């Protein structure tokens, strides 16, 4: 379910600023202010007001975004749940991110036998790092080509 109205009210007010966008992802609400960098402090204040409205919420700042979410919610927990579902069970998860809000997913992917890839600079728990989105696109293209080629043939026997 989406966050309660008491949480959304201050976030909607902040989203009235030009260049600020409110995104609701299930129980998580995020204020994006990439198009209005000067609105960062106001977005953080709105997120803190939203957090104070309901117990057990946390504020997670990121790159030009601030999230308000239940303390128990994380991208890592969501990934772990997904990996138990039929389409994903038994597969190797790959989590790619460029922000602090992606760290839980990258750590979960690695804990589940997959890989975490950090794009860009900054601290990270990811096992791999790519310098920028262009390098990510090249890596993804190489992975896709390898998948399309299929497994290498078995060695010929004598």
PDB file of N, CA and C in Angstrom, residues 18-69:
ATOM      1  N   UNK A  18       8.786  24.046  -8.576  1.00  0.00           N
ATOM      2  CA  UNK A  18       9.218  23.713  -9.940  1.00  0.00           C
ATOM      3  C   UNK A  18      10.461  22.820  -9.916  1.00  0.00           C
ATOM      4  N   UNK A  19      10.427  21.759 -10.701  1.00  0.00           N
ATOM      5  CA  UNK A  19      11.564  20.858 -10.805  1.00  0.00           C
ATOM      6  C   UNK A  19      11.607  19.752  -9.774  1.00  0.00           C
ATOM      7  N   UNK A  20      10.648  19.726  -8.842  1.00  0.00           N
ATOM      8  CA  UNK A  20      10.598  18.670  -7.826  1.00  0.00           C
ATOM      9  C   UNK A  20       9.479  17.704  -8.210  1.00  0.00           C
ATOM     10  N   UNK A  21       9.775  16.408  -8.127  1.00  0.00           N
ATOM     11  CA  UNK A  21       8.799  15.385  -8.510  1.00  0.00           C
ATOM     12  C   UNK A  21       8.643  14.381  -7.376  1.00  0.00           C
ATOM     13  N   UNK A  22       7.408  14.042  -7.056  1.00  0.00           N
ATOM     14  CA  UNK A  22       7.105  13.030  -6.042  1.00  0.00           C
ATOM     15  C   UNK A  22       6.861  11.706  -6.746  1.00  0.00           C
ATOM     16  N   UNK A  23       7.569  10.675  -6.303  1.00  0.00           N
ATOM     17  CA  UNK A  23       7.387   9.325  -6.830  1.00  0.00           C
ATOM     18  C   UNK A  23       6.957   8.427  -5.679  1.00  0.00           C
ATOM     19  N   UNK A  24       5.908   7.656  -5.901  1.00  0.00           N
ATOM     20  CA  UNK A  24       5.435   6.714  -4.886  1.00  0.00           C
ATOM     21  C   UNK A  24       5.664   5.311  -5.425  1.00  0.00           C
ATOM     22  N   UNK A  25       6.472   4.538  -4.687  1.00  0.00           N
ATOM     23  CA  UNK A  25       6.818   3.172  -5.076  1.00  0.00           C
ATOM     24  C   UNK A  25       6.376   2.249  -3.947  1.00  0.00           C
ATOM     25  N   UNK A  26       5.131   1.791  -3.998  1.00  0.00           N
ATOM     26  CA  UNK A  26       4.624   0.966  -2.909  1.00  0.00           C
ATOM     27  C   UNK A  26       4.627   1.776  -1.633  1.00  0.00           C
ATOM     28  N   UNK A  27       5.247   1.271  -0.565  1.00  0.00           N
ATOM     29  CA  UNK A  27       5.247   1.997   0.707  1.00  0.00           C
ATOM     30  C   UNK A  27       6.292   3.111   0.781  1.00  0.00           C
ATOM     31  N   UNK A  28       7.078   3.271  -0.273  1.00  0.00           N
ATOM     32  CA  UNK A  28       8.167   4.249  -0.288  1.00  0.00           C
ATOM     33  C   UNK A  28       7.762   5.474  -1.107  1.00  0.00           C
ATOM     34  N   UNK A  29       8.054   6.652  -0.564  1.00  0.00           N
ATOM     35  CA  UNK A  29       7.829   7.902  -1.296  1.00  0.00           C
ATOM     36  C   UNK A  29       9.178   8.584  -1.478  1.00  0.00           C
ATOM     37  N   UNK A  30       9.400   9.114  -2.662  1.00  0.00           N
ATOM     38  CA  UNK A  30      10.679   9.761  -2.966  1.00  0.00           C
ATOM     39  C   UNK A  30      10.439  11.122  -3.594  1.00  0.00           C
ATOM     40  N   UNK A  31      11.185  12.106  -3.113  1.00  0.00           N
ATOM     41  CA  UNK A  31      11.189  13.437  -3.721  1.00  0.00           C
ATOM     42  C   UNK A  31      12.455  13.559  -4.559  1.00  0.00           C
ATOM     43  N   UNK A  32      12.283  13.723  -5.863  1.00  0.00           N
ATOM     44  CA  UNK A  32      13.400  13.903  -6.782  1.00  0.00           C
ATOM     45  C   UNK A  32      13.548  15.390  -7.065  1.00  0.00           C
ATOM     46  N   UNK A  33      14.768  15.898  -6.928  1.00  0.00           N
ATOM     47  CA  UNK A  33      14.978  17.323  -7.168  1.00  0.00           C
ATOM     48  C   UNK A  33      16.175  17.588  -8.081  1.00  0.00           C
ATOM     49  N   UNK A  34      16.505  16.646  -8.926  1.00  0.00           N
ATOM     50  CA  UNK A  34      17.619  16.799  -9.876  1.00  0.00           C
ATOM     51  C   UNK A  34      17.414  18.035 -10.758  1.00  0.00           C
ATOM     52  N   UNK A  35      16.162  18.310 -11.128  1.00  0.00           N
ATOM     53  CA  UNK A  35      15.867  19.470 -11.979  1.00  0.00           C
ATOM     54  C   UNK A  35      15.797  20.772 -11.181  1.00  0.00           C
ATOM     55  N   UNK A  36      15.925  20.675  -9.861  1.00  0.00           N
ATOM     56  CA  UNK A  36      15.878  21.864  -8.996  1.00  0.00           C
ATOM     57  C   UNK A  36      16.828  21.677  -7.820  1.00  0.00           C
ATOM     58  N   UNK A  37      18.142  21.651  -8.065  1.00  0.00           N
ATOM     59  CA  UNK A  37      19.108  21.383  -6.996  1.00  0.00           C
ATOM     60  C   UNK A  37      18.968  22.284  -5.777  1.00  0.00           C
ATOM     61  N   UNK A  38      18.516  23.500  -5.974  1.00  0.00           N
ATOM     62  CA  UNK A  38      18.374  24.415  -4.836  1.00  0.00           C
ATOM     63  C   UNK A  38      17.235  24.010  -3.906  1.00  0.00           C
ATOM     64  N   UNK A  39      16.403  23.058  -4.322  1.00  0.00           N
ATOM     65  CA  UNK A  39      15.281  22.606  -3.493  1.00  0.00           C
ATOM     66  C   UNK A  39      15.676  21.479  -2.547  1.00  0.00           C
ATOM     67  N   UNK A  40      16.942  21.080  -2.537  1.00  0.00           N
ATOM     68  CA  UNK A  40      17.375  19.954  -1.712  1.00  0.00           C
ATOM     69  C   UNK A  40      17.048  20.098  -0.240  1.00  0.00           C
ATOM     70  N   UNK A  41      17.349  21.244   0.349  1.00  0.00           N
ATOM     71  CA  UNK A  41      17.087  21.444   1.782  1.00  0.00           C
ATOM     72  C   UNK A  41      15.594  21.403   2.073  1.00  0.00           C
ATOM     73  N   UNK A  42      14.788  21.986   1.203  1.00  0.00           N
ATOM     74  CA  UNK A  42      13.333  21.969   1.401  1.00  0.00           C
ATOM     75  C   UNK A  42      12.790  20.549   1.280  1.00  0.00           C
ATOM     76  N   UNK A  43      13.333  19.770   0.354  1.00  0.00           N
ATOM     77  CA  UNK A  43      12.888  18.381   0.196  1.00  0.00           C
ATOM     78  C   UNK A  43      13.267  17.554   1.418  1.00  0.00           C
ATOM     79  N   UNK A  44      14.469  17.767   1.934  1.00  0.00           N
ATOM     80  CA  UNK A  44      14.888  17.050   3.137  1.00  0.00           C
ATOM     81  C   UNK A  44      14.005  17.431   4.320  1.00  0.00           C
ATOM     82  N   UNK A  45      13.684  18.697   4.464  1.00  0.00           N
ATOM     83  CA  UNK A  45      12.804  19.142   5.553  1.00  0.00           C
ATOM     84  C   UNK A  45      11.419  18.521   5.413  1.00  0.00           C
ATOM     85  N   UNK A  46      10.904  18.444   4.189  1.00  0.00           N
ATOM     86  CA  UNK A  46       9.594  17.821   3.965  1.00  0.00           C
ATOM     87  C   UNK A  46       9.644  16.336   4.305  1.00  0.00           C
ATOM     88  N   UNK A  47      10.743  15.677   3.950  1.00  0.00           N
ATOM     89  CA  UNK A  47      10.894  14.256   4.264  1.00  0.00           C
ATOM     90  C   UNK A  47      10.946  14.036   5.771  1.00  0.00           C
ATOM     91  N   UNK A  48      11.643  14.910   6.480  1.00  0.00           N
ATOM     92  CA  UNK A  48      11.699  14.795   7.946  1.00  0.00           C
ATOM     93  C   UNK A  48      10.319  15.024   8.560  1.00  0.00           C
ATOM     94  N   UNK A  49       9.553  15.970   8.010  1.00  0.00           N
ATOM     95  CA  UNK A  49       8.190  16.199   8.499  1.00  0.00           C
ATOM     96  C   UNK A  49       7.319  14.975   8.232  1.00  0.00           C
ATOM     97  N   UNK A  50       7.491  14.356   7.076  1.00  0.00           N
ATOM     98  CA  UNK A  50       6.730  13.149   6.745  1.00  0.00           C
ATOM     99  C   UNK A  50       7.109  12.008   7.686  1.00  0.00           C
ATOM    100  N   UNK A  51       8.399  11.861   7.953  1.00  0.00           N
ATOM    101  CA  UNK A  51       8.870  10.799   8.854  1.00  0.00           C
ATOM    102  C   UNK A  51       8.280  10.968  10.242  1.00  0.00           C
ATOM    103  N   UNK A  52       8.185  12.194  10.696  1.00  0.00           N
ATOM    104  CA  UNK A  52       7.664  12.459  12.039  1.00  0.00           C
ATOM    105  C   UNK A  52       6.175  12.158  12.154  1.00  0.00           C
ATOM    106  N   UNK A  53       5.482  12.062  11.027  1.00  0.00           N
ATOM    107  CA  UNK A  53       4.030  11.854  11.049  1.00  0.00           C
ATOM    108  C   UNK A  53       3.634  10.430  11.411  1.00  0.00           C
ATOM    109  N   UNK A  54       4.515   9.477  11.170  1.00  0.00           N
ATOM    110  CA  UNK A  54       4.186   8.058  11.363  1.00  0.00           C
ATOM    111  C   UNK A  54       5.383   7.365  12.006  1.00  0.00           C
ATOM    112  N   UNK A  55       5.155   6.524  13.022  1.00  0.00           N
ATOM    113  CA  UNK A  55       6.283   5.813  13.641  1.00  0.00           C
ATOM    114  C   UNK A  55       6.942   4.834  12.663  1.00  0.00           C
ATOM    115  N   UNK A  56       8.170   4.511  12.928  1.00  0.00           N
ATOM    116  CA  UNK A  56       8.929   3.496  12.190  1.00  0.00           C
ATOM    117  C   UNK A  56       9.191   3.835  10.731  1.00  0.00           C
ATOM    118  N   UNK A  57       9.335   5.120  10.430  1.00  0.00           N
ATOM    119  CA  UNK A  57       9.761   5.528   9.096  1.00  0.00           C
ATOM    120  C   UNK A  57      11.195   6.031   9.173  1.00  0.00           C
ATOM    121  N   UNK A  58      11.904   5.932   8.074  1.00  0.00           N
ATOM    122  CA  UNK A  58      13.257   6.468   7.993  1.00  0.00           C
ATOM    123  C   UNK A  58      13.366   7.355   6.758  1.00  0.00           C
ATOM    124  N   UNK A  59      14.312   8.273   6.811  1.00  0.00           N
ATOM    125  CA  UNK A  59      14.615   9.143   5.676  1.00  0.00           C
ATOM    126  C   UNK A  59      15.938   8.678   5.087  1.00  0.00           C
ATOM    127  N   UNK A  60      15.967   8.446   3.788  1.00  0.00           N
ATOM    128  CA  UNK A  60      17.170   7.988   3.085  1.00  0.00           C
ATOM    129  C   UNK A  60      17.534   8.996   1.996  1.00  0.00           C
ATOM    130  N   UNK A  61      18.502   9.877   2.269  1.00  0.00           N
ATOM    131  CA  UNK A  61      18.935  10.803   1.218  1.00  0.00           C
ATOM    132  C   UNK A  61      19.764  10.066   0.168  1.00  0.00           C
ATOM    133  N   UNK A  62      19.696  10.543  -1.062  1.00  0.00           N
ATOM    134  CA  UNK A  62      20.489   9.981  -2.149  1.00  0.00           C
ATOM    135  C   UNK A  62      20.949  11.096  -3.068  1.00  0.00           C
ATOM    136  N   UNK A  63      21.307  10.729  -4.293  1.00  0.00           N
ATOM    137  CA  UNK A  63      21.752  11.715  -5.283  1.00  0.00           C
ATOM    138  C   UNK A  63      20.543  12.458  -5.826  1.00  0.00           C
ATOM    139  N   UNK A  64      20.353  13.679  -5.357  1.00  0.00           N
ATOM    140  CA  UNK A  64      19.259  14.536  -5.818  1.00  0.00           C
ATOM    141  C   UNK A  64      17.888  13.901  -5.579  1.00  0.00           C
ATOM    142  N   UNK A  65      17.796  13.092  -4.527  1.00  0.00           N
ATOM    143  CA  UNK A  65      16.547  12.440  -4.144  1.00  0.00           C
ATOM    144  C   UNK A  65      16.574  12.226  -2.641  1.00  0.00           C
ATOM    145  N   UNK A  66      15.416  12.225  -2.042  1.00  0.00           N
ATOM    146  CA  UNK A  66      15.294  11.844  -0.638  1.00  0.00           C
ATOM    147  C   UNK A  66      14.077  10.932  -0.531  1.00  0.00           C
ATOM    148  N   UNK A  67      14.273   9.775   0.096  1.00  0.00           N
ATOM    149  CA  UNK A  67      13.199   8.793   0.246  1.00  0.00           C
ATOM    150  C   UNK A  67      12.691   8.784   1.676  1.00  0.00           C
ATOM    151  N   UNK A  68      11.404   8.503   1.813  1.00  0.00           N
ATOM    152  CA  UNK A  68      10.784   8.243   3.110  1.00  0.00           C
ATOM    153  C   UNK A  68      10.198   6.847   2.995  1.00  0.00           C
ATOM    154  N   UNK A  69      10.617   5.964   3.907  1.00  0.00           N
ATOM    155  CA  UNK A  69      10.188   4.572   3.781  1.00  0.00           C
ATOM    156  C   UNK A  69      10.073   3.922   5.140  1.00  0.00           C
TER     157      UNK A  69
END
